[in-house]
Short mmCIF file of C-alpha atoms in Angstrom, two decimals:
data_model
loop_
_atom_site.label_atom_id
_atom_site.label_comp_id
_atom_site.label_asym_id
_atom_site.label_seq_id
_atom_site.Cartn_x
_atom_site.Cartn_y
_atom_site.Cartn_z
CA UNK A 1 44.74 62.11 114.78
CA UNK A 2 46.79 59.17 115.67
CA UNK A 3 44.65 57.17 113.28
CA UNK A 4 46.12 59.42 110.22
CA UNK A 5 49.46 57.83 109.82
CA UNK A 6 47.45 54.44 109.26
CA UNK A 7 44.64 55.22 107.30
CA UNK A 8 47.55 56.69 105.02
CA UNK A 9 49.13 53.79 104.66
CA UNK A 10 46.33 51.28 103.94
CA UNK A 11 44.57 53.49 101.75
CA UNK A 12 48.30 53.84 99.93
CA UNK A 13 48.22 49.56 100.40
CA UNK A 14 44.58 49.66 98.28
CA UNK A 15 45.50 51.63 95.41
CA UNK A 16 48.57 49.86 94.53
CA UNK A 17 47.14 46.29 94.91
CA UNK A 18 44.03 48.00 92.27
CA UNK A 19 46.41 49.31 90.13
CA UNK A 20 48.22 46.09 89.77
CA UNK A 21 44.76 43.80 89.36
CA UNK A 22 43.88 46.86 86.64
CA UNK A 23 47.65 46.46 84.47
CA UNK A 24 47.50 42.20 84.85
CA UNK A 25 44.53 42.58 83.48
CA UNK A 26 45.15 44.81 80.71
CA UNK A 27 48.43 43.40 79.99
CA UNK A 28 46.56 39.85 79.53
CA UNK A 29 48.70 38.46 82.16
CA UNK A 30 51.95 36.84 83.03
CA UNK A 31 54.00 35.88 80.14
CA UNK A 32 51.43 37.16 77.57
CA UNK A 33 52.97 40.20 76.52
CA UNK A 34 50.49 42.84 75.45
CA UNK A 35 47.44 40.84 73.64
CA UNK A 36 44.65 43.08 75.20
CA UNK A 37 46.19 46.59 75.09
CA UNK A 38 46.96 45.15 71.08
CA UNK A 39 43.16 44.94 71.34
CA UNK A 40 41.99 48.10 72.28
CA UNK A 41 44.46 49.56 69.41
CA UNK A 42 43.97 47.25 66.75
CA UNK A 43 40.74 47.92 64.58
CA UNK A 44 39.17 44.94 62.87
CA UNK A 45 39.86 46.44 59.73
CA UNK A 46 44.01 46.38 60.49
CA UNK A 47 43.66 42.92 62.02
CA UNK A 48 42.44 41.75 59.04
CA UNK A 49 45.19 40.07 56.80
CA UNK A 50 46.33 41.99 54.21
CA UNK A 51 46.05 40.43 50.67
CA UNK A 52 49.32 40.20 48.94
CA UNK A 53 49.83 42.89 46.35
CA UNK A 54 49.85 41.01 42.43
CA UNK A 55 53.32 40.78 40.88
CA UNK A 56 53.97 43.16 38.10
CA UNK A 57 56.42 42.09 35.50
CA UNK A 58 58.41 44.39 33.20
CA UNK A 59 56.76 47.13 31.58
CA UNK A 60 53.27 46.02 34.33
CA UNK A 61 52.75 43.35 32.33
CA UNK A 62 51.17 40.78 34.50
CA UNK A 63 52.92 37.92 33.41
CA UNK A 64 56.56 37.28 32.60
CA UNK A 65 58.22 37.03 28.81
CA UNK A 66 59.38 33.74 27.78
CA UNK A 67 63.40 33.59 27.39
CA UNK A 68 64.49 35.38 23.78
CA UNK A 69 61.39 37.67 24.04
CA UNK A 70 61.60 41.84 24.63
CA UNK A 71 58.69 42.85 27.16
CA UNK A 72 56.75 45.76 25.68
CA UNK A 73 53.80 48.23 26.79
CA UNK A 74 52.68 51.50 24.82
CA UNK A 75 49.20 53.47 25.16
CA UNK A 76 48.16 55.82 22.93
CA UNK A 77 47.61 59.23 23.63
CA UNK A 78 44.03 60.57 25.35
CA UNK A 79 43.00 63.13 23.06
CA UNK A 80 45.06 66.01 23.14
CA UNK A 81 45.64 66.00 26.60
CA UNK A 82 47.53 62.72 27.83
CA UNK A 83 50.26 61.98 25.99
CA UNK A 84 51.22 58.83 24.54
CA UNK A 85 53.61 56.27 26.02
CA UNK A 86 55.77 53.64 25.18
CA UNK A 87 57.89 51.36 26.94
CA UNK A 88 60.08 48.38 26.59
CA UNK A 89 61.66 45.76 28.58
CA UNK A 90 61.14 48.08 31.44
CA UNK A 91 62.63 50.82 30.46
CA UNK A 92 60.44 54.14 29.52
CA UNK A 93 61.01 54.88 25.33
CA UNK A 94 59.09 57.41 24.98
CA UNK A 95 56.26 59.92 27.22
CA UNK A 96 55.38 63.10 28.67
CA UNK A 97 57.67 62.73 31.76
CA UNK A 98 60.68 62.22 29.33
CA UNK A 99 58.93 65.04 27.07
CA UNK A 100 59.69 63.55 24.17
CA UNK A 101 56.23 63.06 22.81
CA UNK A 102 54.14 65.33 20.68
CA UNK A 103 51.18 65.74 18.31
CA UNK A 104 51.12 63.29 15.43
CA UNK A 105 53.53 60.19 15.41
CA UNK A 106 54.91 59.07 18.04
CA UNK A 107 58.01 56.40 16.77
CA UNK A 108 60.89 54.87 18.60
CA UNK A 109 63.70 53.13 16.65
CA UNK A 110 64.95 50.04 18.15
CA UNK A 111 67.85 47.68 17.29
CA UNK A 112 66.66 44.27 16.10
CA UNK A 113 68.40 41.11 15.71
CA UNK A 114 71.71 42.21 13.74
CA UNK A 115 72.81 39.63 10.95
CA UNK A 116 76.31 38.22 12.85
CA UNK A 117 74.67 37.97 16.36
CA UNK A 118 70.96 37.55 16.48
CA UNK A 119 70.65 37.22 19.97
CA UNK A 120 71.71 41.27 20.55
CA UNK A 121 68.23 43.73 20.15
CA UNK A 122 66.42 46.14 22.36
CA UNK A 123 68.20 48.91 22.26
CA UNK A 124 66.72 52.37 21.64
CA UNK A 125 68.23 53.94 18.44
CA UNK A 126 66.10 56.85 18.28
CA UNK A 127 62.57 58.58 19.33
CA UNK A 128 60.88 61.54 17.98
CA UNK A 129 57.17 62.58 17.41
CA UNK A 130 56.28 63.76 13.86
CA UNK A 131 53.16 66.46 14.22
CA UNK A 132 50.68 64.83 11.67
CA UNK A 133 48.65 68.47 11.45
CA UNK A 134 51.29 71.26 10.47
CA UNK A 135 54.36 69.47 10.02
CA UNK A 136 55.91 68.25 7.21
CA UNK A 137 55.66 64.24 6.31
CA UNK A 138 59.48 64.74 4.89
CA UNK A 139 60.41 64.66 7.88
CA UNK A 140 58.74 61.27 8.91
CA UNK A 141 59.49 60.03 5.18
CA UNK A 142 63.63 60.64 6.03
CA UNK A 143 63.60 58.78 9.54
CA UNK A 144 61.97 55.65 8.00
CA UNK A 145 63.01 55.16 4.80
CA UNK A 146 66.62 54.53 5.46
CA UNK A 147 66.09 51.31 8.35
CA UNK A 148 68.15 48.83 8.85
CA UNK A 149 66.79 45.50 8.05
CA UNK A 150 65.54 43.75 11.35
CA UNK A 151 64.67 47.69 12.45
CA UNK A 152 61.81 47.28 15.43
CA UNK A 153 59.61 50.10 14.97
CA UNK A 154 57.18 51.28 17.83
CA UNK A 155 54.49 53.92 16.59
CA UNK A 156 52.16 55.54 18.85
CA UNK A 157 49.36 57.98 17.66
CA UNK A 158 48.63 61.68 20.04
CA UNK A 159 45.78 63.56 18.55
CA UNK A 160 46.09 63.42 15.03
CA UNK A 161 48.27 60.88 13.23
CA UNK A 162 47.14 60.87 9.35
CA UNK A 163 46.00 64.79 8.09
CA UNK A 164 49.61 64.86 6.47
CA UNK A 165 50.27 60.80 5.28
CA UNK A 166 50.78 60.38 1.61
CA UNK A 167 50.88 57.36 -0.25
CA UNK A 168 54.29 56.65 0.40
CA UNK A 169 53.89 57.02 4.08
CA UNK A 170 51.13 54.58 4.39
CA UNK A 171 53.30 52.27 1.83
CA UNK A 172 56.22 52.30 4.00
CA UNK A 173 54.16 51.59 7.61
CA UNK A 174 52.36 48.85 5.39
CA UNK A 175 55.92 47.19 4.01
CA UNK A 176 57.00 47.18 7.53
CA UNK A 177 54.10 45.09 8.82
CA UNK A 178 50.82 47.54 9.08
CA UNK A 179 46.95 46.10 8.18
CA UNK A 180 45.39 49.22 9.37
CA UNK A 181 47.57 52.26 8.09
CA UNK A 182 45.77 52.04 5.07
CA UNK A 183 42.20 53.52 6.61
CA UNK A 184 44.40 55.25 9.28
CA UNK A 185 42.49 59.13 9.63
CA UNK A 186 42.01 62.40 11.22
CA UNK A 187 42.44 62.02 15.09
CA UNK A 188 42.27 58.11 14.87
CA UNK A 189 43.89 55.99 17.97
CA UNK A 190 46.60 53.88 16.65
CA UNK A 191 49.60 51.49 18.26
CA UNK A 192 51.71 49.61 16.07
CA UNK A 193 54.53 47.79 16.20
CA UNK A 194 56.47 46.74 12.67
CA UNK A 195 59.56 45.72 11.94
CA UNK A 196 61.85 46.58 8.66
CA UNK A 197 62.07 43.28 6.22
CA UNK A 198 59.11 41.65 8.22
CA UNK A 199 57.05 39.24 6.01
CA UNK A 200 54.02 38.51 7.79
CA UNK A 201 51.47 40.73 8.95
CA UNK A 202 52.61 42.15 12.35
CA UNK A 203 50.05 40.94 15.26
CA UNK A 204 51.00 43.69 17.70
CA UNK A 205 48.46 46.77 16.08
CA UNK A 206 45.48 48.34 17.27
CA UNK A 207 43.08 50.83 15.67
CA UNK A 208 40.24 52.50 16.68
CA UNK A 209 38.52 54.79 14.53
CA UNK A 210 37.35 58.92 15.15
CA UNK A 211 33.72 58.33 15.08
CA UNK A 212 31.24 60.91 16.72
CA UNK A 213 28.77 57.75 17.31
CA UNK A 214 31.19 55.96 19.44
CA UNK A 215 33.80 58.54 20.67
CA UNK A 216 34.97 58.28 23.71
CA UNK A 217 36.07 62.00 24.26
CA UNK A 218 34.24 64.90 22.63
CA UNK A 219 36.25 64.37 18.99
CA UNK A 220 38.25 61.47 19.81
CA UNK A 221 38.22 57.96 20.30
CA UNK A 222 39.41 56.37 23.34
CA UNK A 223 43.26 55.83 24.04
CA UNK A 224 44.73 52.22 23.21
CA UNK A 225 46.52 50.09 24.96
CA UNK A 226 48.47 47.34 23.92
CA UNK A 227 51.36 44.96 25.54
CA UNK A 228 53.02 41.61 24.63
CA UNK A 229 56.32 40.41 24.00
CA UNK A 230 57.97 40.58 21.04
CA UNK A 231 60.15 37.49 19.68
CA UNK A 232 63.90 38.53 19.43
CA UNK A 233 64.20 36.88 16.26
CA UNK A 234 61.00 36.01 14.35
CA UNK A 235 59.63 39.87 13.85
CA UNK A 236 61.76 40.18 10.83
CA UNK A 237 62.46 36.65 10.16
#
Protein backbone atom coordinates (compact mmCIF):
# COMPACT_ATOMS: atom_id res chain seq x y z
CA UNK A 1 0.00 0.00 0.00
CA UNK A 2 2.91 2.14 0.73
CA UNK A 3 3.90 1.76 -2.89
CA UNK A 4 0.51 3.78 -3.93
CA UNK A 5 1.60 7.26 -3.17
CA UNK A 6 4.58 6.56 -5.71
CA UNK A 7 3.25 4.73 -8.40
CA UNK A 8 0.81 7.87 -8.36
CA UNK A 9 3.21 10.12 -8.85
CA UNK A 10 5.38 8.58 -11.61
CA UNK A 11 2.58 7.42 -13.51
CA UNK A 12 1.30 11.36 -13.08
CA UNK A 13 5.39 12.14 -14.14
CA UNK A 14 4.67 9.82 -17.58
CA UNK A 15 1.65 11.35 -18.82
CA UNK A 16 2.72 14.83 -18.64
CA UNK A 17 6.21 14.30 -20.20
CA UNK A 18 3.78 12.26 -23.27
CA UNK A 19 1.56 14.92 -23.43
CA UNK A 20 4.25 17.44 -23.92
CA UNK A 21 6.38 15.15 -26.67
CA UNK A 22 2.54 14.77 -28.30
CA UNK A 23 1.79 19.07 -28.37
CA UNK A 24 5.84 19.82 -29.54
CA UNK A 25 5.12 17.71 -31.96
CA UNK A 26 1.92 18.86 -33.18
CA UNK A 27 2.72 22.38 -32.65
CA UNK A 28 5.89 21.80 -35.09
CA UNK A 29 8.09 22.92 -32.38
CA UNK A 30 9.72 25.79 -30.64
CA UNK A 31 9.29 29.03 -32.32
CA UNK A 32 7.25 27.54 -35.22
CA UNK A 33 3.95 28.59 -34.34
CA UNK A 34 1.26 26.22 -35.53
CA UNK A 35 2.53 24.80 -39.13
CA UNK A 36 1.30 21.16 -38.47
CA UNK A 37 -2.04 21.69 -36.66
CA UNK A 38 -2.41 24.40 -40.02
CA UNK A 39 -1.87 21.01 -41.70
CA UNK A 40 -4.31 18.83 -40.47
CA UNK A 41 -6.95 21.84 -41.13
CA UNK A 42 -5.89 23.09 -44.28
CA UNK A 43 -7.19 21.00 -47.39
CA UNK A 44 -5.07 21.08 -50.50
CA UNK A 45 -7.75 22.63 -52.24
CA UNK A 46 -7.64 25.95 -49.64
CA UNK A 47 -3.84 25.85 -49.70
CA UNK A 48 -3.91 26.32 -53.10
CA UNK A 49 -3.46 30.07 -54.14
CA UNK A 50 -6.33 31.69 -55.07
CA UNK A 51 -6.32 33.30 -58.59
CA UNK A 52 -7.02 36.95 -58.50
CA UNK A 53 -10.55 37.82 -59.47
CA UNK A 54 -10.43 39.94 -63.27
CA UNK A 55 -11.06 43.69 -62.93
CA UNK A 56 -14.39 44.83 -64.10
CA UNK A 57 -14.62 48.33 -65.37
CA UNK A 58 -17.77 50.46 -65.53
CA UNK A 59 -20.83 49.03 -66.74
CA UNK A 60 -18.49 45.09 -66.55
CA UNK A 61 -16.83 46.13 -69.31
CA UNK A 62 -13.52 44.47 -69.15
CA UNK A 63 -11.46 47.16 -70.13
CA UNK A 64 -11.42 50.84 -69.25
CA UNK A 65 -12.83 53.93 -71.61
CA UNK A 66 -10.32 56.19 -72.98
CA UNK A 67 -10.59 59.90 -71.40
CA UNK A 68 -13.75 61.93 -73.23
CA UNK A 69 -15.55 58.55 -73.75
CA UNK A 70 -19.12 57.47 -71.80
CA UNK A 71 -18.84 53.62 -70.81
CA UNK A 72 -21.98 51.83 -71.99
CA UNK A 73 -23.60 48.18 -71.69
CA UNK A 74 -27.31 47.22 -72.76
CA UNK A 75 -28.76 43.55 -73.50
CA UNK A 76 -31.74 43.01 -75.04
CA UNK A 77 -34.53 41.40 -73.62
CA UNK A 78 -34.84 37.21 -73.51
CA UNK A 79 -38.04 36.65 -75.01
CA UNK A 80 -40.76 37.72 -73.01
CA UNK A 81 -39.38 36.77 -69.92
CA UNK A 82 -36.00 38.71 -69.10
CA UNK A 83 -36.24 42.05 -69.52
CA UNK A 84 -34.02 44.27 -71.28
CA UNK A 85 -31.23 46.36 -69.76
CA UNK A 86 -29.31 49.25 -70.27
CA UNK A 87 -26.64 50.92 -68.58
CA UNK A 88 -24.20 53.72 -68.78
CA UNK A 89 -21.09 54.90 -67.27
CA UNK A 90 -22.02 52.69 -64.43
CA UNK A 91 -25.01 53.73 -63.61
CA UNK A 92 -28.28 51.39 -64.33
CA UNK A 93 -30.70 53.46 -67.22
CA UNK A 94 -33.03 51.31 -67.59
CA UNK A 95 -34.23 47.28 -66.31
CA UNK A 96 -36.49 45.13 -64.51
CA UNK A 97 -35.04 45.93 -61.02
CA UNK A 98 -35.75 49.70 -61.71
CA UNK A 99 -39.13 48.43 -63.46
CA UNK A 100 -38.99 50.67 -65.95
CA UNK A 101 -38.88 48.34 -68.88
CA UNK A 102 -41.69 46.84 -70.86
CA UNK A 103 -42.85 45.15 -74.08
CA UNK A 104 -41.77 46.91 -77.25
CA UNK A 105 -39.10 49.78 -77.13
CA UNK A 106 -37.10 50.16 -74.70
CA UNK A 107 -35.37 54.06 -75.12
CA UNK A 108 -33.40 56.18 -72.75
CA UNK A 109 -32.79 59.88 -73.55
CA UNK A 110 -29.43 61.10 -72.75
CA UNK A 111 -27.81 64.58 -72.83
CA UNK A 112 -25.11 64.87 -75.49
CA UNK A 113 -22.49 67.32 -76.01
CA UNK A 114 -24.49 70.78 -75.65
CA UNK A 115 -23.34 73.54 -78.24
CA UNK A 116 -21.49 76.15 -75.48
CA UNK A 117 -19.75 73.30 -73.50
CA UNK A 118 -19.09 70.12 -75.32
CA UNK A 119 -17.35 68.46 -72.75
CA UNK A 120 -20.87 68.15 -70.43
CA UNK A 121 -23.07 64.68 -71.62
CA UNK A 122 -24.26 61.58 -69.91
CA UNK A 123 -26.94 62.50 -68.22
CA UNK A 124 -30.25 60.62 -68.30
CA UNK A 125 -33.07 62.89 -69.65
CA UNK A 126 -35.66 60.39 -69.85
CA UNK A 127 -36.60 56.43 -70.12
CA UNK A 128 -39.74 54.80 -71.06
CA UNK A 129 -40.69 51.54 -72.97
CA UNK A 130 -43.16 51.96 -75.89
CA UNK A 131 -45.28 48.42 -76.21
CA UNK A 132 -44.68 47.71 -80.01
CA UNK A 133 -47.97 45.14 -79.97
CA UNK A 134 -51.07 47.18 -78.57
CA UNK A 135 -49.80 50.49 -78.05
CA UNK A 136 -49.92 53.32 -79.99
CA UNK A 137 -46.62 54.47 -82.17
CA UNK A 138 -47.88 58.28 -81.31
CA UNK A 139 -46.66 57.86 -78.46
CA UNK A 140 -43.04 56.79 -79.55
CA UNK A 141 -43.47 59.32 -82.63
CA UNK A 142 -43.93 62.43 -79.74
CA UNK A 143 -40.82 61.38 -77.52
CA UNK A 144 -38.49 61.38 -80.58
CA UNK A 145 -39.40 63.74 -82.85
CA UNK A 146 -38.77 66.77 -80.78
CA UNK A 147 -34.64 65.89 -79.74
CA UNK A 148 -32.30 68.09 -79.16
CA UNK A 149 -29.51 68.05 -81.57
CA UNK A 150 -26.50 66.01 -80.06
CA UNK A 151 -29.58 63.83 -78.29
CA UNK A 152 -27.83 60.17 -77.38
CA UNK A 153 -30.45 57.75 -77.89
CA UNK A 154 -30.22 54.14 -76.34
CA UNK A 155 -32.96 51.66 -77.78
CA UNK A 156 -33.38 48.28 -76.52
CA UNK A 157 -35.92 45.73 -78.03
CA UNK A 158 -38.29 43.19 -75.24
CA UNK A 159 -40.43 40.86 -77.20
CA UNK A 160 -41.76 42.64 -79.96
CA UNK A 161 -40.30 45.92 -81.20
CA UNK A 162 -41.79 46.57 -84.90
CA UNK A 163 -45.81 45.14 -85.18
CA UNK A 164 -46.75 48.95 -84.74
CA UNK A 165 -43.57 51.02 -86.73
CA UNK A 166 -44.71 53.11 -89.60
CA UNK A 167 -42.72 54.71 -92.05
CA UNK A 168 -42.02 57.60 -90.12
CA UNK A 169 -40.84 55.62 -87.21
CA UNK A 170 -38.31 53.67 -89.08
CA UNK A 171 -37.38 57.21 -90.88
CA UNK A 172 -36.70 58.85 -87.70
CA UNK A 173 -34.46 55.70 -86.00
CA UNK A 174 -32.76 55.73 -89.57
CA UNK A 175 -32.02 59.82 -89.52
CA UNK A 176 -30.64 59.30 -86.14
CA UNK A 177 -28.04 56.74 -87.18
CA UNK A 178 -29.97 53.16 -87.74
CA UNK A 179 -28.79 50.51 -90.81
CA UNK A 180 -31.05 47.88 -89.57
CA UNK A 181 -34.48 49.58 -88.55
CA UNK A 182 -35.39 49.32 -91.95
CA UNK A 183 -35.90 45.19 -91.93
CA UNK A 184 -36.52 45.58 -88.13
CA UNK A 185 -39.81 42.81 -87.49
CA UNK A 186 -42.12 40.93 -85.35
CA UNK A 187 -40.22 39.76 -82.12
CA UNK A 188 -36.74 40.67 -83.67
CA UNK A 189 -33.65 41.31 -81.07
CA UNK A 190 -32.42 44.75 -81.54
CA UNK A 191 -29.77 47.28 -79.57
CA UNK A 192 -29.08 50.50 -80.95
CA UNK A 193 -27.54 53.36 -80.09
CA UNK A 194 -28.13 56.79 -82.37
CA UNK A 195 -27.68 60.05 -81.81
CA UNK A 196 -29.94 63.21 -83.09
CA UNK A 197 -27.93 65.24 -86.05
CA UNK A 198 -25.46 62.21 -86.39
CA UNK A 199 -24.03 61.92 -89.97
CA UNK A 200 -22.46 58.71 -90.22
CA UNK A 201 -23.86 55.45 -89.77
CA UNK A 202 -23.84 54.67 -85.99
CA UNK A 203 -21.40 51.51 -85.26
CA UNK A 204 -22.97 50.65 -81.92
CA UNK A 205 -26.28 48.35 -83.44
CA UNK A 206 -27.05 44.87 -83.39
CA UNK A 207 -29.83 42.82 -85.03
CA UNK A 208 -30.76 39.51 -85.03
CA UNK A 209 -33.62 38.35 -86.84
CA UNK A 210 -37.07 36.05 -85.55
CA UNK A 211 -36.33 33.05 -87.55
CA UNK A 212 -37.87 29.56 -86.55
CA UNK A 213 -34.60 27.93 -88.31
CA UNK A 214 -32.25 29.59 -86.00
CA UNK A 215 -34.26 30.73 -82.90
CA UNK A 216 -32.87 30.54 -79.95
CA UNK A 217 -36.10 30.36 -77.75
CA UNK A 218 -39.29 28.73 -79.00
CA UNK A 219 -40.41 32.14 -81.17
CA UNK A 220 -37.56 34.27 -80.49
CA UNK A 221 -34.15 34.89 -81.26
CA UNK A 222 -31.54 35.05 -78.74
CA UNK A 223 -31.00 38.25 -76.50
CA UNK A 224 -28.13 40.77 -77.65
CA UNK A 225 -25.59 42.12 -76.07
CA UNK A 226 -23.63 44.94 -76.88
CA UNK A 227 -20.97 47.37 -74.96
CA UNK A 228 -18.39 50.03 -76.01
CA UNK A 229 -17.76 53.46 -75.32
CA UNK A 230 -19.21 56.10 -76.87
CA UNK A 231 -17.08 59.33 -77.95
CA UNK A 232 -18.35 62.47 -76.01
CA UNK A 233 -18.15 64.46 -78.98
CA UNK A 234 -17.94 62.68 -82.36
CA UNK A 235 -21.58 60.74 -82.15
CA UNK A 236 -23.21 63.79 -83.48
CA UNK A 237 -20.31 65.56 -84.85
Amino acid sequence: MRLAGPLRIVALVVIVGLTWIIVSILLGGPGSGFPRIQQLFTSPENSATVEPRARKYKCGLPQPCPEEHLAFRMVSGAANVIGPKICLEDKMLMSSVKDNVGRGLNIALVNGPLPLDPGVSGELIEARAFDMWAGDVNDLLKFIRPLHEGTLVFVASYDDPATKMNEETRKLFSDLGSKNVKDLAFRDSWVFVGAKGVQNKSPFEQHVKNSKHTNKYEGWPEALEMEGCIPRRTMAS
